[in-house]
Short mmCIF file of C-alpha atoms and ligand atoms in Angstrom, two decimals:
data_model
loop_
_atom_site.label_atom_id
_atom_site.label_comp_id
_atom_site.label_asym_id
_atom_site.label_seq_id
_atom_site.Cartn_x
_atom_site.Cartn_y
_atom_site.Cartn_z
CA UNK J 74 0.00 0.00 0.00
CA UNK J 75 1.55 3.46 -0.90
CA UNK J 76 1.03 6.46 1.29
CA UNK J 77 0.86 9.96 0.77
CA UNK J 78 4.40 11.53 0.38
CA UNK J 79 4.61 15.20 1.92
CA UNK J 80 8.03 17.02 0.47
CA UNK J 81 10.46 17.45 3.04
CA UNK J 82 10.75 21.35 4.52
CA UNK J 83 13.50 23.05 5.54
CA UNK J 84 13.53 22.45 9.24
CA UNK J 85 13.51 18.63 8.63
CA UNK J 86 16.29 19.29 6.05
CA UNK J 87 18.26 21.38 9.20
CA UNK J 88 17.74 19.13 11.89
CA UNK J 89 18.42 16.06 9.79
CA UNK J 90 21.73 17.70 8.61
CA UNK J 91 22.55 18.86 12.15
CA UNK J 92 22.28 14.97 13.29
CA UNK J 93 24.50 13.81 10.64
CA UNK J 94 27.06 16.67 11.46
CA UNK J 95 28.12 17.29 15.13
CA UNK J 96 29.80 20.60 13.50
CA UNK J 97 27.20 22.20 12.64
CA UNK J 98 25.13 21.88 15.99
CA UNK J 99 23.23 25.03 16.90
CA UNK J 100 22.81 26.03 12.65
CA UNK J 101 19.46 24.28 12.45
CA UNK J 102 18.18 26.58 15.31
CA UNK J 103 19.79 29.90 13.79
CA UNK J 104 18.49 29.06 10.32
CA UNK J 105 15.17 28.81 11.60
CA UNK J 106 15.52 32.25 12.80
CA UNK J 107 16.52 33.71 9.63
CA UNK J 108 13.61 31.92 8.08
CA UNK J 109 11.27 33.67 9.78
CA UNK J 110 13.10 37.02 9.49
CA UNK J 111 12.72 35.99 5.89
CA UNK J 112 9.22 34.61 5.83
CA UNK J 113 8.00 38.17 7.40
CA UNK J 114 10.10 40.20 4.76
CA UNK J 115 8.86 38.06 1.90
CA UNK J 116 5.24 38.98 2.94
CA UNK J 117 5.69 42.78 3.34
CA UNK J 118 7.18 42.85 -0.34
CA UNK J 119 4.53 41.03 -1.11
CA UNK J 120 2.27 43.58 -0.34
CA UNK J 121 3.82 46.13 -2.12
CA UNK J 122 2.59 49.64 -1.55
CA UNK J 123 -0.26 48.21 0.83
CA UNK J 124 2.50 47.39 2.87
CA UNK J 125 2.69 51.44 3.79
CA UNK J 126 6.65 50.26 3.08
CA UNK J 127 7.52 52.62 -0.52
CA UNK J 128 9.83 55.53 -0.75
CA UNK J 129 12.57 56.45 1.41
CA UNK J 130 12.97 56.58 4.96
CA UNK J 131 14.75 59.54 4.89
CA UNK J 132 17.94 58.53 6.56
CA UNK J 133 21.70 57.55 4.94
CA UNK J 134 22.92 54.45 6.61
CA UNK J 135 26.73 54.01 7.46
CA UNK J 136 27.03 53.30 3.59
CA UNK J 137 26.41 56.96 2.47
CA UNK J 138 23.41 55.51 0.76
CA UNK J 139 19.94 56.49 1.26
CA UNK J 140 17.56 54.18 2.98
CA UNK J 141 14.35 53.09 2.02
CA UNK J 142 11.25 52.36 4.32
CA UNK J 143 11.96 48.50 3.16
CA UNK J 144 15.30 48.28 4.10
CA UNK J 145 14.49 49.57 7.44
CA UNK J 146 11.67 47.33 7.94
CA UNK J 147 13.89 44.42 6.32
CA UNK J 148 16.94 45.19 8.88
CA UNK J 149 14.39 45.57 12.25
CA UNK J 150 12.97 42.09 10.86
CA UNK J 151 16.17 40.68 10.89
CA UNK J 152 17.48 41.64 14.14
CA UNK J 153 14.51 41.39 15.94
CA UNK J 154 14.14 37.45 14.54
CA UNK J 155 17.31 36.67 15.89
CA UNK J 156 18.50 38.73 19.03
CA UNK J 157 16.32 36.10 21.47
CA UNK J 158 17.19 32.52 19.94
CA UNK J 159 20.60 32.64 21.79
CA UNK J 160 22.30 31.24 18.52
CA UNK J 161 24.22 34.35 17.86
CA UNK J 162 27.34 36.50 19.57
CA UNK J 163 26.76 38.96 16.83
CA UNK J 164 24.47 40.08 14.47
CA UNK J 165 26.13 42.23 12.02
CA UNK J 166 24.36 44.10 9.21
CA UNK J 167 24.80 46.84 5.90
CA UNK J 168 22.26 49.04 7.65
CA UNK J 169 24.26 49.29 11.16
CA UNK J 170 27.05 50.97 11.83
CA UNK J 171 28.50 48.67 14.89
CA UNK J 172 27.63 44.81 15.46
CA UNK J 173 24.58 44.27 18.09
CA UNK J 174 25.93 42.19 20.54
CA UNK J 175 23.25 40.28 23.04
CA UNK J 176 22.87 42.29 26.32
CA UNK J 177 23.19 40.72 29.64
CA UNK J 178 19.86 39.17 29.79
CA UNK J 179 20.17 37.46 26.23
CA UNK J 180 23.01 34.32 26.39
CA UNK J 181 25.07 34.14 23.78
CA UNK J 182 25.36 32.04 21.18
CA UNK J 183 28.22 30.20 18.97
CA UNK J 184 27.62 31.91 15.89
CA UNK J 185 27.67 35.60 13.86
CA UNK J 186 25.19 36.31 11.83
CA UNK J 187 26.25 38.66 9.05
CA UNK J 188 23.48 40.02 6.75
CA UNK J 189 22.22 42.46 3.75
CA UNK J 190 18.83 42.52 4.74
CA UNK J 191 17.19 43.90 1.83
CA UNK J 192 19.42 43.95 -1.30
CA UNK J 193 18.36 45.13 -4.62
CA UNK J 194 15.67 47.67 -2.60
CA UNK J 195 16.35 50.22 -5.55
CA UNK J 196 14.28 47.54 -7.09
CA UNK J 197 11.45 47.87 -4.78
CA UNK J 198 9.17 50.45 -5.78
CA UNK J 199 8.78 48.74 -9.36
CA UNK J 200 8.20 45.60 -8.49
CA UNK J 201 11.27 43.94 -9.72
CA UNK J 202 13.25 40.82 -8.06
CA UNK J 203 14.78 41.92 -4.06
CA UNK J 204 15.89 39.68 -2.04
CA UNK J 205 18.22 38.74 1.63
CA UNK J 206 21.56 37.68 1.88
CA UNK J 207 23.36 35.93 4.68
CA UNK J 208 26.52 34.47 6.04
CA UNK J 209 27.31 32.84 9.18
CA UNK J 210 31.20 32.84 10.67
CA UNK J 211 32.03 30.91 14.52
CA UNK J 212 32.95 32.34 17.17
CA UNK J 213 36.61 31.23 18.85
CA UNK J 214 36.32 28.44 21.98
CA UNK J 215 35.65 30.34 24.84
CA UNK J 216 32.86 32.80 23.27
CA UNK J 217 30.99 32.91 26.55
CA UNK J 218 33.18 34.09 28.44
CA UNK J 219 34.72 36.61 26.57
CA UNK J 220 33.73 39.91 25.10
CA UNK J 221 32.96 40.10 21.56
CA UNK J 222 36.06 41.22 19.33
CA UNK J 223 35.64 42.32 16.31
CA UNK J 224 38.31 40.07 15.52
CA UNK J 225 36.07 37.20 15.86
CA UNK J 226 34.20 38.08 12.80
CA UNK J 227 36.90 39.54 10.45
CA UNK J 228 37.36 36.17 9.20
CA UNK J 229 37.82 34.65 5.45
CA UNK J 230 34.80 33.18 3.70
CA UNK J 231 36.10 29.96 3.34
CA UNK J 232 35.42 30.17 7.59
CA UNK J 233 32.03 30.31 6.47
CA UNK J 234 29.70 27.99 8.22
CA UNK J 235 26.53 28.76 6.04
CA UNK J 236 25.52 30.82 3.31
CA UNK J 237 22.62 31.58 2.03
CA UNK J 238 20.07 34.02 0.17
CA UNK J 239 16.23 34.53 0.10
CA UNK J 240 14.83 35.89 -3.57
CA UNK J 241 11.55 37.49 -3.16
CA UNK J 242 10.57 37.25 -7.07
CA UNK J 243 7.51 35.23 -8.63
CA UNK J 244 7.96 32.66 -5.81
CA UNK J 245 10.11 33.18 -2.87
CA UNK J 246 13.38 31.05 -2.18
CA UNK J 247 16.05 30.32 -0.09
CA UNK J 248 19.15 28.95 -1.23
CA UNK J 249 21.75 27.57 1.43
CA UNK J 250 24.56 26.40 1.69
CA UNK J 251 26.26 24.44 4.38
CA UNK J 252 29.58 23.37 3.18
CA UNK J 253 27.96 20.65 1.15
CA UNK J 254 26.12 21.22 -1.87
CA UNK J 255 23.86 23.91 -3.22
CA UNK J 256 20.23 23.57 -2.06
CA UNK J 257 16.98 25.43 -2.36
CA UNK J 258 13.95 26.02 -0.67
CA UNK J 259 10.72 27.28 -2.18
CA UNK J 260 8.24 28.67 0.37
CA UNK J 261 4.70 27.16 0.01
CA UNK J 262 2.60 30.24 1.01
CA UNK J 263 -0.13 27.72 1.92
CA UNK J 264 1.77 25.83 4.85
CA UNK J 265 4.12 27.95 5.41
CA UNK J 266 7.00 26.63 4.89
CA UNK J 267 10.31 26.32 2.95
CA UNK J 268 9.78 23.07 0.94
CA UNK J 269 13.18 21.22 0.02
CA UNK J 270 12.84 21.78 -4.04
CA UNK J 271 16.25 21.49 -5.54
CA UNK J 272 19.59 19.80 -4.02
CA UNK J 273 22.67 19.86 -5.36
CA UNK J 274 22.37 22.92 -7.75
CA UNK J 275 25.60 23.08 -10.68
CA UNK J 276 26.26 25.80 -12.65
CA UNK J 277 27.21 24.90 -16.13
CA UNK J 278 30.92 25.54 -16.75
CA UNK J 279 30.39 27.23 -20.01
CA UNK J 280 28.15 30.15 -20.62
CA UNK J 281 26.78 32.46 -23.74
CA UNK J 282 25.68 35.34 -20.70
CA UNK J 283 27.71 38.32 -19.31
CA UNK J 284 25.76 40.93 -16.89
CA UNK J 285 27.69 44.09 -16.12
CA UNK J 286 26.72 47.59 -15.49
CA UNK J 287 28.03 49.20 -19.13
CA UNK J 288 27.36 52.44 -18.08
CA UNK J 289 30.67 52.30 -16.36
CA UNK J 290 32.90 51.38 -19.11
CA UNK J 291 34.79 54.35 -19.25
CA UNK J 292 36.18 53.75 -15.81
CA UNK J 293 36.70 49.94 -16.36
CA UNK J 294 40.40 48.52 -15.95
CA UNK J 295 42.33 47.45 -19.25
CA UNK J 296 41.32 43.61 -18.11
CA UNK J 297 38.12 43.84 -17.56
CA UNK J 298 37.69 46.32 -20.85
CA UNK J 299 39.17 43.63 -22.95
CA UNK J 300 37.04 41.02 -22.07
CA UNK J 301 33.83 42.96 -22.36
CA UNK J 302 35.08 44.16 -26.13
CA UNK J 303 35.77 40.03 -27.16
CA UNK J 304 32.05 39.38 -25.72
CA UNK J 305 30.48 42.02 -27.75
CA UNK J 306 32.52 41.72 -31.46
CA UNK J 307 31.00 37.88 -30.83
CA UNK J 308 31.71 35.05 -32.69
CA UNK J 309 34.00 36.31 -35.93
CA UNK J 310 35.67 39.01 -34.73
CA UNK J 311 35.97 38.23 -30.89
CA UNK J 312 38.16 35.18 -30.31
CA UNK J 313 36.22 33.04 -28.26
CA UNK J 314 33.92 31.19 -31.18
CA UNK J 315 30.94 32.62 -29.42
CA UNK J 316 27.82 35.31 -29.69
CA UNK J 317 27.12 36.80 -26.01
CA UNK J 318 23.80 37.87 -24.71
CA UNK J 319 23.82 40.44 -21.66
CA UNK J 320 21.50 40.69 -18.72
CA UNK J 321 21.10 42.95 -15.93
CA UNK J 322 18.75 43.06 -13.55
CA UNK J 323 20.63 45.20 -11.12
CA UNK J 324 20.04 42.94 -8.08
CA UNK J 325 22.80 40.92 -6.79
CA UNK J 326 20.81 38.10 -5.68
CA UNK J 327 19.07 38.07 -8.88
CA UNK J 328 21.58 38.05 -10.56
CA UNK J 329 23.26 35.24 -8.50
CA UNK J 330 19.91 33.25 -8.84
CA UNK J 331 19.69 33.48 -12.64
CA UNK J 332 23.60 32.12 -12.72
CA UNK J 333 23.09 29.36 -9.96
CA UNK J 334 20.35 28.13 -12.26
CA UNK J 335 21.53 28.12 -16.09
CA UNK J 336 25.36 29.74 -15.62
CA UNK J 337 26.55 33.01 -16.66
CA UNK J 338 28.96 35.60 -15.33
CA UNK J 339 28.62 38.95 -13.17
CA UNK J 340 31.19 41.74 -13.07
CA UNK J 341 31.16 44.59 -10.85
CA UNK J 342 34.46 44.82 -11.14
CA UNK J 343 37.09 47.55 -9.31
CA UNK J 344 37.46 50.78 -11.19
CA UNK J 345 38.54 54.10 -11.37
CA UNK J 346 35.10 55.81 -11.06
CA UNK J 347 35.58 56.13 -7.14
CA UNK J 348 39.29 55.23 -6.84
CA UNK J 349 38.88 55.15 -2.63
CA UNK J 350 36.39 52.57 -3.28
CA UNK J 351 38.10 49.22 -4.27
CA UNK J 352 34.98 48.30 -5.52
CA UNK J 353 31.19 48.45 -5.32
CA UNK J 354 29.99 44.95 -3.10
CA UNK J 355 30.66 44.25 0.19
CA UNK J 356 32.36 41.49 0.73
CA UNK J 357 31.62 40.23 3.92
CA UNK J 358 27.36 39.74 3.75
CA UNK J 359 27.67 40.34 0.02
CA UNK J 360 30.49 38.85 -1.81
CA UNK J 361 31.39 35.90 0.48
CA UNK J 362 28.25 34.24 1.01
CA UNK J 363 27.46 34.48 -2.92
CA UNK J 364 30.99 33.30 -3.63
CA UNK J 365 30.42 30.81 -1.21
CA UNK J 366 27.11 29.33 -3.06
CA UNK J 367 29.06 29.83 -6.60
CA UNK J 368 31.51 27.56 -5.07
CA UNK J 369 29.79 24.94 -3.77
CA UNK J 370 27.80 24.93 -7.14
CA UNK J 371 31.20 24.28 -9.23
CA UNK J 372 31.59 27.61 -10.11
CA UNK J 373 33.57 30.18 -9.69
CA UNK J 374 34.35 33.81 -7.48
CA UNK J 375 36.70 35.81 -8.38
CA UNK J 376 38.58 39.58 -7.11
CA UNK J 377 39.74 38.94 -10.86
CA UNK J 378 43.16 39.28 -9.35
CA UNK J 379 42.32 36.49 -5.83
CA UNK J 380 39.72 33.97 -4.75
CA UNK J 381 36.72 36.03 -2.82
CA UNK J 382 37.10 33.35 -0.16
CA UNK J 383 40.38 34.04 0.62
CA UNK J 384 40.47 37.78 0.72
CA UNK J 385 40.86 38.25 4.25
CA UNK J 386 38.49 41.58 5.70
CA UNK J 387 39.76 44.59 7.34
CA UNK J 388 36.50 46.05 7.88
CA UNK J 389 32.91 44.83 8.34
CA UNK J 390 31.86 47.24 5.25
CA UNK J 391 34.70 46.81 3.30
CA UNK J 392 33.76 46.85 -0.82
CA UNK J 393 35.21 45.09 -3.35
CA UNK J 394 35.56 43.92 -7.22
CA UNK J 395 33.38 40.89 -7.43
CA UNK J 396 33.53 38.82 -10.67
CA UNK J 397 31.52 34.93 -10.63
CA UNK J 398 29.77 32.69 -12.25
CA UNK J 399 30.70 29.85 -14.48
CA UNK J 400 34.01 28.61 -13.74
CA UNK J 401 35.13 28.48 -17.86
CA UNK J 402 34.49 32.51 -18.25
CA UNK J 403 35.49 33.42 -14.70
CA UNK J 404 38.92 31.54 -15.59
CA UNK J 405 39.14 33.42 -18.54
CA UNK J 406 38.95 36.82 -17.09
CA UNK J 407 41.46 36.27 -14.14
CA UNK J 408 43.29 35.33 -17.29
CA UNK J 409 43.11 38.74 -18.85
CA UNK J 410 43.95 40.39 -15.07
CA UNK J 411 47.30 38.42 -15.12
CA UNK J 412 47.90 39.57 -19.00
CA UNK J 413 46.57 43.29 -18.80
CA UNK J 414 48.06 46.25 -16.77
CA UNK J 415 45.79 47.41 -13.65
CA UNK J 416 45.81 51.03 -15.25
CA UNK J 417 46.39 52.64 -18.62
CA UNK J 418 49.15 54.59 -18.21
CA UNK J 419 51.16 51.29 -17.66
CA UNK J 420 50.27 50.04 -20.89
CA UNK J 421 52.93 50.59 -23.47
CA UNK J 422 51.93 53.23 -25.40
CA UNK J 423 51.61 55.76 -22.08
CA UNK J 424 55.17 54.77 -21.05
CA UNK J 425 58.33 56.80 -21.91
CA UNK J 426 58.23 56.91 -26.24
CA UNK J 427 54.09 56.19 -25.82
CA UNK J 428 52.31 57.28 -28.27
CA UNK J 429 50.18 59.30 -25.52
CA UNK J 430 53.38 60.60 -23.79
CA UNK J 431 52.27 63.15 -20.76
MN1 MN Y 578 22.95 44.67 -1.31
MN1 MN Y 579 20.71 46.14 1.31
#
C-alpha cells in the first residue's frame, strides 16, 4: 500500500543535517531564525505599496546611501528574529554601523550572523526581483566568556559555516549552503514553509551570458575592458567562437539566482570611477556568502586578481571587485587580469616613447 508523500521542509532538512554533522550543531536553530526574518520580509514585499513600506525613509545608513522604508523594515525584521534565539554573539548588518551584541539578559550564542537585509531595494518600488543575503562565521572556543572582538568576525569566507540568500521574485526562495552542496527552498505560502525543491544545484561551466553595469565602461580597468570588447565583437571578430547575450537586472541576488540556475557571469568589477572605493559589493554579507554558493555549485568567485574566499576583511563594510559565475568565463577573465596592466598609463603606449606621452 503506498502512502501519501509530503516534500520534506527546511527544518527537517536542518535538523536532519545537524544529526549527521556534530559541526554544525546550533545552525538548524539559527536558520530557523533567519527563516522567519525571511518569511516576514517576503510577505511585506509582497504587499507592495499596501505594505505602507515605498519611498525612502529619509535617513543615509553608514554606507552613504539612502535608505528606504523597506530596508528599514527588512533590517528591524532581521534583528529582531534573531537577538532572542541565543544562537548568535553577533548580528552584524549593511544598515548598522557597529555589530549588536546580546545584552546581559540574552546568552550568547556560537555563531555571527552577518546580513544584507534587503538587497536590490532600488528595485522595490517597481516591483522587480529583491531579495536577503546571509553568512554565518564561529565564534573562537571560549565565546561565553569573553567579550565580543571584532576580531572574531573579520574572518575569510572559506570560515564560512553557512551561506545563504532569500529571492523574493515570482515565488520566494532560499538557497543555502552548508559546506555541502547547493540547495533550495521554495516557500509554500499555503503551509508555510520552505519546501526542500532542488539539491545539489551546478552551474554549467560554459556560458553564452555576461551581466555588467556598461554604463561604467569608461572607468573599467584594461582587463576587464578587454574582455567585455571580445564578448560584444561575438563570434568572428571576438576570439572566443561565441555570440554573447547580456543581462542585468541590477540585483545581486538576482543576478546570482539566474547564474546558480543556467550559468553566466557577473562583473562589478574595481574601477577608477571612485578610486577610494576598491569596488562596489561588500564582501563580507555580500560577496562571500554568494561566492560561497558559486563555489559549492562548481563555479567560480573571483577579485579577478584572488579567490573572494580568501580575501581576508579589514572592515565589516569593506567593498570590493566581485567577478563569478561559471568557472570556464570566470577563468578566462582572471586570465586577462594576469595579461593586462591594472591602469592605462602602464600600458605601453603611455610609457616613456608612448604614443600618448604626458
Ligand atoms: Mn545589497
Ligand atoms: Mn541592502
Amino acid at each position: 500500500m503506498s502512502i501519501n508523500v509530503i516534500p520534506v521542509t527546511l527544518s527537517q532538512f536542518l535538523f536532519h543535517a545537524e544529526a549527521k554533522n556534530p559541526a554544525l550543531k546550533g545552525v538548524a536553530g539559527l536558520l530557523e531564525d533567519v527563516a522567519v526574518a525571511c518569511k516576514h520580509i517576503a510577505h511585506a514585499c509582497s504587499r507592495g505599496n499596501l505594505a505602507g513600506i515605498g519611498g525612502l525613509a529619509g535617513a543615509d545608513n553608514v554606507q552613504g546611501e539612502a535608505q528606504k522604508k523597506i530596508d528599514v523594515l527588512a533590517n528591524d525584521l532581521f534583528i529582531s528574529a534573531n537577538r532572542w534565539g541565543e544562537r548568535v554573539c553577533a548580528l552584524v548588518s549593511e544598515e548598522e554601523e557597529n555589530p549588536w551584541i546580546p545584552p546581559a539578559n540574552i546568552r550568547k550564542g556560537p555563531y555571527i550572523l552577518l546580513f544584507d537585509p534587503l538587497d536590490g531595494s532600488s528595485n522595490s518600488d517597481v516591483n522587480v526581483s529583491v531579495g536577503s543575503i546571509f553568512s554565518v562565521l564561529r565564534a573562537p572556543e571560549g565565546y561565553q566568556e569573553l567579550s565580543f572582538d571584532t576580531k572574531w568576525a573579520l574572518r575569510p569566507g572559506h570560515e564560512q559555516v553557512v551561506a545563504g540568500y532569500a529571492l523574493y521574485g515570482q515565488a520566494t526562495i532560499m538557497v543555502l549552503t552548508l559546506g555541502d552542496g547547493v540547495h533550495v527552498f521554495t516557500l509554500d505560502r499555503d503551509v508555510g514553509e520552505f519546501i526542500h525543491s532542488h539539491e545539489h544545484v551546478r552551474i554549467p561551466e560554459a556560458t553564452q551570458e555576461f551581466a555588467i553595469n556598461a554604463s561604467n565602461a569608461r572607468f573599467w580597468e584594461p582587463p576587464v575592458r578587454q574582455y567585455i570588447d571580445e564578448c560584444l565583437l561575438g563570434k568572428e571578430a571576438g576570439g572566443r567562437g561565441k555570440d554573447f547575450n547580456m543581462r542585468w537586472i541590477a540585483s545581486l541576488v538576482a543576478e546570482a539566482h539566474r547564474i546558480l540556475m543556467r550559468g553566466g557571469v557577473f562583473l562589478y568589477p574595481r574601477d577608477h570611477k571612485v578610486p577610494k572605493k576598491a569596488g562596489r559589493l561588500r564582501l563580507m554579507y555580500e560577496c562571500n556568502p554568494i561566492a560561497m554558493i558559486i563555489e559549492q555549485a562548481g563555479g567560480m568567485a573571483s577579485t579577478g586578481r584572488e579567490r573572494i574566499l580568501d580575501v581576508v576583511p579589514e572592515e565589516f563594510h569593506q567593498r570590493i571587485g566581485f567577478i563569478f559565475g561559471s568557472s570556464e568565463e570566470v577563468r578566462y577573465v582572471e586570465k586577462l587580469h594576469r595579461e593586462l596592466p591594472a591602469h592605462d598609463h602602464a600600458s605601453p603606449l603611455f610609457q616613456a616613447r608612448g604614443l600618448f606621452q604626458k
